């Protein structure tokens, strides 16, 4: 029996519908949550990501602004702009679109963001909250993966969960979030030996690697849940034939569009072996921006409601 598809677009719609109610309530209290995105240089993918984030804000009625800096901007230039946004009350969330150019000290810029406005959840204060289990702002892609599992009806508590990938952006924070959900978490990475037999023990297998189709049938325990975080762009028919042995649809897509997006999991193997899986595109991807919107609203609520309480309290 073919595996159940965990539809990221559908789950995103559910999250956005819930969020729209919260935004209406905030607006009724005179608060319009606002997000500012800092974009450095002319990386085309970064421009597309920021455009999509601004669009998502607009469709939800959030305030948004885009700050563009030239590719030769320095660490000091960025920290100065971040400082200005930290002080502006109308800005609830500050997003630094990564990657930054090589001359910029990325960590110093991320650490300059006010933790209360750190909607990407990458400030050490928020990462510390995550480690110690206190409420804070959580990185968007890992938060989206937990939403997929929760809303997809996948039991996390007690599950054997393997995450392949140990990045600060995905693997590490995801491990902490899943621990919070009472999963038994293992993290694998590029130096892990005998990866396939290890993966085959997992009830939930999460691939966040960046290598097209690395996860094949021999990695997947029958009926496991497979979450594919990878986003890889293929541009040759040979690469596509290696990933798709049955379907010729991707080859037609390549002819029409010049490239095809794939994940880290062999899609046909996931469909045959897994109990449920996320497709690429249309799985984890749509959740990342949705969770950015959730974080922006959460940041606005916490900071501005706190301000209101303090002002009222001091009267
Ligand atoms: P990264 O390059 O920082 O980390 C990749 C990880 O994979 C590393 O920890 C490395 O140890 C591990 N790895 C590499 N080769 C391996 C191998 N052969 N076997 C086992 N482990 C191996 O990447 P990242 O930022 O964590 O992103 C991972 C993937 O997820 C990328 O394809 C990226 O584009 C995608 N991504 C998607 C979203 C989304 O919204 N869907 C968000 C963030 C990242």
Short mmCIF file of C-alpha atoms and ligand atoms in Angstrom, two decimals:
data_model
loop_
_atom_site.label_atom_id
_atom_site.label_comp_id
_atom_site.label_asym_id
_atom_site.label_seq_id
_atom_site.Cartn_x
_atom_site.Cartn_y
_atom_site.Cartn_z
CA UNK A 1 0.00 0.00 0.00
CA UNK A 2 1.37 3.44 -0.93
CA UNK A 3 2.35 5.68 1.98
CA UNK A 4 0.17 8.53 3.23
CA UNK A 5 1.37 11.91 2.00
CA UNK A 6 1.81 14.51 4.75
CA UNK A 7 0.60 17.55 2.84
CA UNK A 8 2.56 20.63 3.95
CA UNK A 9 0.34 23.03 2.02
CA UNK A 10 -2.79 21.76 3.78
CA UNK A 11 -1.14 21.94 7.21
CA UNK A 12 0.09 25.45 6.42
CA UNK A 13 -3.52 26.51 5.63
CA UNK A 14 -4.68 25.15 9.00
CA UNK A 15 -1.94 27.07 10.84
CA UNK A 16 -2.62 30.28 8.94
CA UNK A 17 -6.37 30.02 9.64
CA UNK A 18 -5.65 29.70 13.40
CA UNK A 19 -3.20 32.59 13.19
CA UNK A 20 -5.67 34.87 11.39
CA UNK A 21 -7.93 34.69 14.47
CA UNK A 22 -5.04 35.75 16.74
CA UNK A 23 -4.10 38.60 14.40
CA UNK A 24 -7.71 39.90 14.42
CA UNK A 25 -7.63 39.92 18.23
CA UNK A 26 -4.31 41.78 18.30
CA UNK A 27 -5.54 44.34 15.80
CA UNK A 28 -8.66 44.88 17.90
CA UNK A 29 -6.27 45.71 20.77
CA UNK A 30 -4.53 48.27 18.49
CA UNK A 31 -1.50 46.09 17.67
CA UNK A 32 -0.38 45.30 14.11
CA UNK A 33 2.51 42.82 14.26
CA UNK A 34 5.44 43.93 12.10
CA UNK A 35 8.36 42.08 10.50
CA UNK A 36 11.53 43.62 9.07
CA UNK A 37 13.78 41.59 6.78
CA UNK A 38 17.40 42.51 6.14
CA UNK A 39 18.68 41.35 2.77
CA UNK A 40 22.34 41.77 1.81
CA UNK A 41 23.66 41.51 -1.76
CA UNK A 42 22.06 39.99 -4.84
CA UNK A 43 21.78 36.24 -4.19
CA UNK A 44 18.71 35.36 -6.35
CA UNK A 45 17.46 32.63 -3.98
CA UNK A 46 17.64 35.01 -0.99
CA UNK A 47 15.64 37.61 -2.95
CA UNK A 48 12.93 35.03 -3.70
CA UNK A 49 12.80 33.88 -0.05
CA UNK A 50 12.46 37.46 1.25
CA UNK A 51 9.83 38.30 -1.38
CA UNK A 52 7.79 35.27 -0.30
CA UNK A 53 8.10 36.23 3.38
CA UNK A 54 6.96 39.81 2.68
CA UNK A 55 4.06 38.45 0.57
CA UNK A 56 3.00 36.15 3.42
CA UNK A 57 2.97 39.16 5.81
CA UNK A 58 0.87 41.18 3.38
CA UNK A 59 -1.69 38.44 2.88
CA UNK A 60 -2.15 38.18 6.66
CA UNK A 61 -2.36 41.97 7.15
CA UNK A 62 0.96 42.21 9.03
CA UNK A 63 3.22 45.23 8.64
CA UNK A 64 6.42 44.33 6.77
CA UNK A 65 9.49 46.04 5.44
CA UNK A 66 12.53 44.98 3.48
CA UNK A 67 15.92 46.56 4.12
CA UNK A 68 18.36 45.97 1.29
CA UNK A 69 22.09 46.47 1.76
CA UNK A 70 24.84 46.19 -0.89
CA UNK A 71 26.95 43.01 -1.06
CA UNK A 72 29.99 44.90 0.29
CA UNK A 73 28.17 45.84 3.54
CA UNK A 74 30.27 45.34 6.68
CA UNK A 75 29.46 43.65 9.99
CA UNK A 76 29.24 47.15 11.56
CA UNK A 77 26.75 48.34 8.87
CA UNK A 78 24.51 45.39 9.64
CA UNK A 79 24.76 45.72 13.40
CA UNK A 80 23.83 49.41 13.10
CA UNK A 81 20.68 48.59 11.07
CA UNK A 82 19.76 45.82 13.49
CA UNK A 83 20.16 48.29 16.39
CA UNK A 84 17.75 50.72 14.71
CA UNK A 85 15.18 47.96 14.24
CA UNK A 86 15.66 46.78 17.85
CA UNK A 87 14.62 50.26 19.01
CA UNK A 88 11.57 50.66 16.69
CA UNK A 89 8.36 49.75 18.47
CA UNK A 90 6.44 48.95 15.25
CA UNK A 91 8.94 46.15 14.46
CA UNK A 92 8.20 42.93 16.34
CA UNK A 93 10.35 40.57 14.31
CA UNK A 94 13.79 41.01 12.72
CA UNK A 95 14.89 38.55 10.12
CA UNK A 96 18.44 38.37 8.76
CA UNK A 97 18.28 36.52 5.46
CA UNK A 98 21.16 34.01 5.37
CA UNK A 99 23.71 33.42 3.99
CA UNK A 100 25.47 36.75 4.56
CA UNK A 101 28.51 37.67 2.42
CA UNK A 102 31.85 36.18 3.58
CA UNK A 103 33.27 39.45 5.00
CA UNK A 104 30.36 39.65 7.49
CA UNK A 105 30.56 37.99 10.92
CA UNK A 106 27.18 36.23 10.76
CA UNK A 107 27.16 35.16 14.40
CA UNK A 108 27.88 38.74 15.59
CA UNK A 109 24.94 40.02 13.51
CA UNK A 110 22.57 37.31 14.78
CA UNK A 111 23.62 38.11 18.36
CA UNK A 112 22.89 41.83 17.81
CA UNK A 113 19.17 41.08 17.33
CA UNK A 114 17.02 41.74 20.41
CA UNK A 115 16.10 38.17 21.56
CA UNK A 116 12.47 39.36 21.96
CA UNK A 117 12.44 40.16 18.20
CA UNK A 118 14.47 37.13 17.05
CA UNK A 119 11.79 35.47 14.91
CA UNK A 120 14.29 33.03 13.39
CA UNK A 121 15.08 31.73 16.88
CA UNK A 122 18.83 31.79 16.23
CA UNK A 123 19.96 34.10 19.07
CA UNK A 124 21.89 32.22 21.79
CA UNK A 125 19.33 33.41 24.36
CA UNK A 126 16.50 31.72 22.48
CA UNK A 127 18.62 28.63 21.83
CA UNK A 128 19.35 28.58 25.57
CA UNK A 129 15.62 28.74 26.33
CA UNK A 130 15.13 25.82 23.95
CA UNK A 131 17.79 23.76 25.76
CA UNK A 132 16.33 24.53 29.18
CA UNK A 133 12.72 23.97 28.07
CA UNK A 134 11.55 27.55 28.68
CA UNK A 135 9.24 29.40 26.28
CA UNK A 136 11.13 31.41 23.66
CA UNK A 137 11.23 31.90 19.90
CA UNK A 138 12.04 28.63 18.14
CA UNK A 139 13.71 28.20 14.69
CA UNK A 140 11.02 28.05 11.99
CA UNK A 141 11.88 24.91 9.99
CA UNK A 142 12.20 22.63 13.06
CA UNK A 143 9.02 24.15 14.53
CA UNK A 144 7.25 23.44 11.22
CA UNK A 145 8.39 19.80 11.27
CA UNK A 146 6.91 19.30 14.74
CA UNK A 147 3.62 20.84 13.48
CA UNK A 148 3.57 18.40 10.54
CA UNK A 149 4.04 15.44 12.88
CA UNK A 150 1.49 16.72 15.41
CA UNK A 151 -1.18 17.71 12.90
CA UNK A 152 -0.42 14.63 10.78
CA UNK A 153 -1.31 12.42 13.76
CA UNK A 154 2.18 10.89 14.08
CA UNK A 155 2.96 9.77 17.65
CA UNK A 156 6.21 11.40 18.78
CA UNK A 157 6.20 10.34 22.44
CA UNK A 158 8.28 7.20 22.91
CA UNK A 159 9.18 6.96 19.21
CA UNK A 160 12.67 6.09 18.01
CA UNK A 161 13.50 9.19 15.98
CA UNK A 162 16.62 9.64 13.86
CA UNK A 163 17.60 13.04 12.49
CA UNK A 164 20.25 12.99 9.76
CA UNK A 165 21.98 16.41 9.86
CA UNK A 166 23.35 18.42 12.80
CA UNK A 167 23.14 22.04 11.60
CA UNK A 168 22.34 24.91 13.97
CA UNK A 169 19.44 25.81 11.68
CA UNK A 170 17.68 22.43 11.46
CA UNK A 171 19.17 19.28 13.03
CA UNK A 172 20.23 20.52 16.48
CA UNK A 173 17.16 22.63 17.38
CA UNK A 174 14.88 19.93 15.96
CA UNK A 175 16.46 17.34 18.27
CA UNK A 176 15.66 19.55 21.27
CA UNK A 177 12.07 20.16 20.14
CA UNK A 178 11.48 16.44 19.64
CA UNK A 179 12.94 15.69 23.07
CA UNK A 180 10.34 18.09 24.43
CA UNK A 181 7.74 15.88 22.68
CA UNK A 182 9.22 12.86 24.49
CA UNK A 183 10.78 11.22 21.42
CA UNK A 184 13.95 9.16 21.82
CA UNK A 185 16.21 11.18 19.58
CA UNK A 186 19.42 10.20 17.78
CA UNK A 187 21.35 12.64 15.59
CA UNK A 188 23.42 11.30 12.69
CA UNK A 189 25.79 13.28 10.47
CA UNK A 190 28.50 13.05 7.83
CA UNK A 191 30.82 11.04 10.13
CA UNK A 192 28.18 8.53 11.27
CA UNK A 193 29.15 4.97 10.41
CA UNK A 194 26.66 2.38 9.10
CA UNK A 195 23.94 4.99 8.60
CA UNK A 196 21.42 2.83 6.72
CA UNK A 197 21.00 0.12 9.43
CA UNK A 198 20.78 2.86 12.08
CA UNK A 199 18.10 4.69 10.07
CA UNK A 200 16.17 1.48 9.56
CA UNK A 201 15.48 1.30 13.30
CA UNK A 202 13.70 4.66 13.30
CA UNK A 203 9.94 5.07 13.63
CA UNK A 204 10.42 8.67 12.51
CA UNK A 205 13.27 9.37 10.08
CA UNK A 206 14.14 12.98 9.30
CA UNK A 207 16.61 13.87 6.54
CA UNK A 208 18.16 17.36 6.67
CA UNK A 209 21.30 16.80 4.64
CA UNK A 210 21.28 18.60 1.30
CA UNK A 211 22.16 15.52 -0.82
CA UNK A 212 19.58 14.49 -3.43
CA UNK A 213 18.12 11.05 -2.81
CA UNK A 214 20.70 9.96 -0.22
CA UNK A 215 17.99 8.20 1.79
CA UNK A 216 16.94 5.05 -0.10
CA UNK A 217 14.71 2.05 0.64
CA UNK A 218 17.41 0.37 2.78
CA UNK A 219 17.24 3.34 5.21
CA UNK A 220 13.48 3.10 5.77
CA UNK A 221 11.84 0.82 8.33
CA UNK A 222 8.56 -0.47 6.84
CA UNK A 223 5.67 1.89 7.73
CA UNK A 224 8.00 4.49 9.32
CA UNK A 225 7.29 8.22 8.99
CA UNK A 226 9.80 9.94 6.71
CA UNK A 227 10.29 13.71 6.82
CA UNK A 228 12.34 15.14 3.96
CA UNK A 229 13.80 18.56 4.75
CA UNK A 230 16.28 18.71 1.86
CA UNK A 231 15.88 21.14 -0.99
CA UNK A 232 18.08 20.30 -3.98
CA UNK A 233 17.77 21.58 -7.52
CA UNK A 234 18.52 19.03 -10.28
CA UNK A 235 19.34 20.23 -13.77
CA UNK A 236 20.28 17.11 -15.79
CA UNK A 237 18.18 14.15 -17.03
CA UNK A 238 20.81 11.71 -15.60
CA UNK A 239 20.35 13.05 -12.07
CA UNK A 240 16.59 12.84 -12.42
CA UNK A 241 16.61 9.29 -13.80
CA UNK A 242 18.68 8.20 -10.80
CA UNK A 243 15.99 9.51 -8.45
CA UNK A 244 12.86 8.61 -10.40
CA UNK A 245 12.91 5.08 -11.77
CA UNK A 246 9.17 4.88 -12.50
CA UNK A 247 7.71 8.32 -13.10
CA UNK A 248 8.64 10.34 -16.19
CA UNK A 249 6.80 13.47 -14.94
CA UNK A 250 9.99 15.06 -13.47
CA UNK A 251 11.76 14.69 -16.83
CA UNK A 252 8.94 16.63 -18.48
CA UNK A 253 9.24 19.23 -15.70
CA UNK A 254 12.95 19.54 -16.44
CA UNK A 255 12.21 20.18 -20.12
CA UNK A 256 9.58 22.78 -19.27
CA UNK A 257 11.34 24.60 -16.42
CA UNK A 258 15.06 23.82 -16.73
CA UNK A 259 15.32 22.36 -13.21
CA UNK A 260 13.47 20.10 -10.76
CA UNK A 261 13.33 20.44 -6.96
CA UNK A 262 13.99 17.24 -5.03
CA UNK A 263 14.65 16.33 -1.42
CA UNK A 264 17.17 14.11 0.35
CA UNK A 265 14.92 11.04 0.11
CA UNK A 266 14.35 8.84 -2.94
CA UNK A 267 10.67 9.74 -3.46
CA UNK A 268 9.56 6.44 -4.96
CA UNK A 269 11.26 4.45 -2.17
CA UNK A 270 9.55 6.61 0.47
CA UNK A 271 6.18 6.09 -1.17
CA UNK A 272 6.69 2.29 -1.27
CA UNK A 273 8.27 1.71 2.14
CA UNK A 274 7.03 4.42 4.53
CA UNK A 275 3.74 4.68 6.39
CA UNK A 276 3.68 8.45 5.84
CA UNK A 277 6.08 10.92 4.22
CA UNK A 278 6.49 14.55 3.24
CA UNK A 279 6.91 15.26 -0.48
CA UNK A 280 9.36 17.78 -2.00
CA UNK A 281 8.11 20.29 -2.92
CA UNK A 282 4.96 20.67 -0.80
CA UNK A 283 6.13 19.09 2.46
CA UNK A 284 8.33 20.88 4.99
CA UNK A 285 8.95 23.96 2.78
CA UNK A 286 5.49 25.60 3.13
CA UNK A 287 5.69 25.33 6.92
CA UNK A 288 8.88 27.38 7.27
CA UNK A 289 7.25 30.68 6.25
CA UNK A 290 4.05 29.81 8.15
CA UNK A 291 6.09 29.38 11.35
CA UNK A 292 7.86 32.68 10.70
CA UNK A 293 4.41 34.31 10.71
CA UNK A 294 3.54 32.43 13.92
CA UNK A 295 6.79 33.64 15.54
CA UNK A 296 6.15 37.25 14.45
CA UNK A 297 2.68 37.22 16.00
CA UNK A 298 4.01 35.50 19.14
CA UNK A 299 6.80 38.09 19.44
CA UNK A 300 4.30 40.95 19.05
CA UNK A 301 1.98 39.46 21.63
CA UNK A 302 4.69 38.87 24.23
CA UNK A 303 6.52 42.18 23.86
CA UNK A 304 3.60 44.55 23.37
CA UNK A 305 1.20 42.90 25.78
CA UNK A 306 4.01 43.01 28.38
CA UNK A 307 4.48 46.72 27.61
CA UNK A 308 0.76 47.33 28.06
CA UNK A 309 0.81 45.52 31.39
CA UNK A 310 3.86 47.53 32.54
CA UNK A 311 2.28 50.85 31.49
CA UNK A 312 -1.03 50.02 33.12
CA UNK A 313 0.78 48.77 36.22
CA UNK A 314 2.77 51.99 36.57
CA UNK A 315 -0.27 54.24 36.47
P1 LIG B 1 23.91 22.04 6.40
O1 LIG B 1 24.73 21.91 5.16
O2 LIG B 1 24.22 23.11 7.38
O3 LIG B 1 23.94 20.64 7.18
C1 LIG B 1 23.89 19.42 6.51
C2 LIG B 1 24.09 18.29 7.51
O4 LIG B 1 24.05 17.07 6.80
C3 LIG B 1 25.42 18.35 8.26
O5 LIG B 1 25.17 18.29 9.65
C4 LIG B 1 26.18 17.12 7.79
O6 LIG B 1 26.90 16.49 8.84
C5 LIG B 1 25.08 16.21 7.28
N1 LIG B 1 25.55 15.39 6.17
C6 LIG B 1 26.15 15.79 5.02
N2 LIG B 1 26.44 14.74 4.25
C7 LIG B 1 26.03 13.63 4.92
C8 LIG B 1 26.06 12.25 4.63
N3 LIG B 1 26.57 11.78 3.51
N4 LIG B 1 25.54 11.41 5.56
C9 LIG B 1 25.01 11.87 6.71
N5 LIG B 1 24.94 13.19 7.01
C10 LIG B 1 25.45 14.05 6.13
O7 LIG B 1 22.42 22.13 5.88
P2 LIG B 1 21.04 22.62 6.60
O8 LIG B 1 21.01 24.10 6.64
O9 LIG B 1 20.78 21.86 7.84
O10 LIG B 1 20.01 22.15 5.48
C11 LIG B 1 19.87 20.79 5.12
C12 LIG B 1 18.97 20.68 3.92
O11 LIG B 1 17.69 21.19 4.28
C13 LIG B 1 19.41 21.52 2.71
O12 LIG B 1 19.04 20.84 1.53
C14 LIG B 1 18.60 22.79 2.83
O13 LIG B 1 18.37 23.43 1.59
C15 LIG B 1 17.31 22.24 3.40
N6 LIG B 1 16.53 23.22 4.18
C16 LIG B 1 15.21 23.27 3.89
C17 LIG B 1 14.40 24.14 4.60
C18 LIG B 1 12.94 24.18 4.27
O14 LIG B 1 12.28 25.14 4.57
N7 LIG B 1 12.40 23.10 3.70
C19 LIG B 1 14.93 24.97 5.57
C20 LIG B 1 16.30 24.86 5.88
C21 LIG B 1 17.09 23.97 5.16
#
